[in-house]
Amino acid sequence: MVIDGASVMVKLGKISGLIHQLCHSHGLHRAVVAVKYKENINNIIHSISDNENIINSDLISDESESNSEI
């Protein structure tokens, strides 16, 4: 039996009494996807933070200009 490394499959292999082999390709793929997904999330969070800083900076600048006109 070849299993993909999911916990339920590992447990099945252990309790079945059959000889089983973890598929390292599936495990490696899952690790790569997890890292890539985390990088994408971090990039999105960084972009949102940058945009918020730009918006806040623009608002402060607009308020300063409004106060100086008074």
PDB file of C-alpha atoms in Angstrom:
ATOM      1  CA  MET A   1       0.000   0.000   0.000  1.00  0.00           C
ATOM      2  CA  VAL A   2       1.343   3.455  -0.928  1.00  0.00           C
ATOM      3  CA  ILE A   3      -0.048   6.388   1.050  1.00  0.00           C
ATOM      4  CA  ASP A   4       0.318  10.134   0.631  1.00  0.00           C
ATOM      5  CA  GLY A   5       1.299  11.039   4.185  1.00  0.00           C
ATOM      6  CA  ALA A   6      -2.076  12.402   5.323  1.00  0.00           C
ATOM      7  CA  SER A   7      -2.579  11.518   8.986  1.00  0.00           C
ATOM      8  CA  VAL A   8      -5.628   9.366   8.257  1.00  0.00           C
ATOM      9  CA  MET A   9      -3.688   7.392   5.644  1.00  0.00           C
ATOM     10  CA  VAL A  10      -0.732   6.890   7.995  1.00  0.00           C
ATOM     11  CA  LYS A  11      -3.094   5.627  10.694  1.00  0.00           C
ATOM     12  CA  LEU A  12      -4.764   3.278   8.188  1.00  0.00           C
ATOM     13  CA  GLY A  13      -1.357   1.889   7.256  1.00  0.00           C
ATOM     14  CA  LYS A  14      -0.490   1.283  10.904  1.00  0.00           C
ATOM     15  CA  ILE A  15      -3.749  -0.393  11.935  1.00  0.00           C
ATOM     16  CA  SER A  16      -4.196  -2.423   8.734  1.00  0.00           C
ATOM     17  CA  GLY A  17      -1.155  -4.540   9.434  1.00  0.00           C
ATOM     18  CA  LEU A  18      -0.165  -4.286   5.776  1.00  0.00           C
ATOM     19  CA  ILE A  19       3.253  -3.206   4.604  1.00  0.00           C
ATOM     20  CA  HIS A  20       2.894   0.439   3.651  1.00  0.00           C
ATOM     21  CA  GLN A  21       5.190   3.070   2.176  1.00  0.00           C
ATOM     22  CA  LEU A  22       4.839   6.828   2.479  1.00  0.00           C
ATOM     23  CA  CYS A  23       4.966   8.622  -0.855  1.00  0.00           C
ATOM     24  CA  HIS A  24       7.722  11.203  -0.409  1.00  0.00           C
ATOM     25  CA  SER A  25       6.666  13.077  -3.551  1.00  0.00           C
ATOM     26  CA  HIS A  26       3.304  13.909  -1.996  1.00  0.00           C
ATOM     27  CA  GLY A  27       4.965  14.983   1.241  1.00  0.00           C
ATOM     28  CA  LEU A  28       7.453  17.184  -0.589  1.00  0.00           C
ATOM     29  CA  HIS A  29       4.686  18.723  -2.700  1.00  0.00           C
ATOM     30  CA  ARG A  30       2.653  19.525   0.403  1.00  0.00           C
ATOM     31  CA  ALA A  31       5.676  21.188   2.019  1.00  0.00           C
ATOM     32  CA  VAL A  32       6.435  23.301  -1.069  1.00  0.00           C
ATOM     33  CA  VAL A  33       2.797  24.384  -1.396  1.00  0.00           C
ATOM     34  CA  ALA A  34       2.682  25.328   2.292  1.00  0.00           C
ATOM     35  CA  VAL A  35       5.796  27.514   1.966  1.00  0.00           C
ATOM     36  CA  LYS A  36       4.594  29.129  -1.266  1.00  0.00           C
ATOM     37  CA  TYR A  37       1.154  29.818   0.216  1.00  0.00           C
ATOM     38  CA  LYS A  38       2.755  31.416   3.279  1.00  0.00           C
ATOM     39  CA  GLU A  39       4.940  33.624   1.033  1.00  0.00           C
ATOM     40  CA  ASN A  40       1.860  34.765  -0.900  1.00  0.00           C
ATOM     41  CA  ILE A  41      -0.016  35.590   2.311  1.00  0.00           C
ATOM     42  CA  ASN A  42       2.978  37.542   3.649  1.00  0.00           C
ATOM     43  CA  ASN A  43       3.222  39.498   0.369  1.00  0.00           C
ATOM     44  CA  ILE A  44      -0.488  40.356   0.514  1.00  0.00           C
ATOM     45  CA  ILE A  45      -0.233  41.498   4.137  1.00  0.00           C
ATOM     46  CA  HIS A  46       2.832  43.602   3.292  1.00  0.00           C
ATOM     47  CA  SER A  47       1.008  45.223   0.339  1.00  0.00           C
ATOM     48  CA  ILE A  48      -2.021  46.037   2.482  1.00  0.00           C
ATOM     49  CA  SER A  49       0.222  47.558   5.141  1.00  0.00           C
ATOM     50  CA  ASP A  50       2.028  49.678   2.536  1.00  0.00           C
ATOM     51  CA  ASN A  51      -1.287  50.875   1.093  1.00  0.00           C
ATOM     52  CA  GLU A  52      -2.580  51.805   4.550  1.00  0.00           C
ATOM     53  CA  ASN A  53       0.592  53.808   5.207  1.00  0.00           C
ATOM     54  CA  ILE A  54       0.180  55.672   1.907  1.00  0.00           C
ATOM     55  CA  ILE A  55      -3.487  56.423   2.633  1.00  0.00           C
ATOM     56  CA  ASN A  56      -2.709  57.624   6.168  1.00  0.00           C
ATOM     57  CA  SER A  57       0.122  59.777   4.850  1.00  0.00           C
ATOM     58  CA  ASP A  58      -2.196  61.330   2.243  1.00  0.00           C
ATOM     59  CA  LEU A  59      -4.872  62.005   4.871  1.00  0.00           C
ATOM     60  CA  ILE A  60      -2.382  63.725   7.173  1.00  0.00           C
ATOM     61  CA  SER A  61      -1.084  65.777   4.260  1.00  0.00           C
ATOM     62  CA  ASP A  62      -4.630  66.798   3.270  1.00  0.00           C
ATOM     63  CA  GLU A  63      -5.448  67.784   6.865  1.00  0.00           C
ATOM     64  CA  SER A  64      -2.296  69.900   7.081  1.00  0.00           C
ATOM     65  CA  GLU A  65      -3.159  71.696   3.856  1.00  0.00           C
ATOM     66  CA  SER A  66      -6.731  72.333   5.056  1.00  0.00           C
ATOM     67  CA  ASN A  67      -5.525  73.754   8.371  1.00  0.00           C
ATOM     68  CA  SER A  68      -3.002  76.047   6.692  1.00  0.00           C
ATOM     69  CA  GLU A  69      -5.723  77.503   4.450  1.00  0.00           C
ATOM     70  CA  ILE A  70      -7.798  78.585   7.461  1.00  0.00           C
TER      71      ILE A  70
END
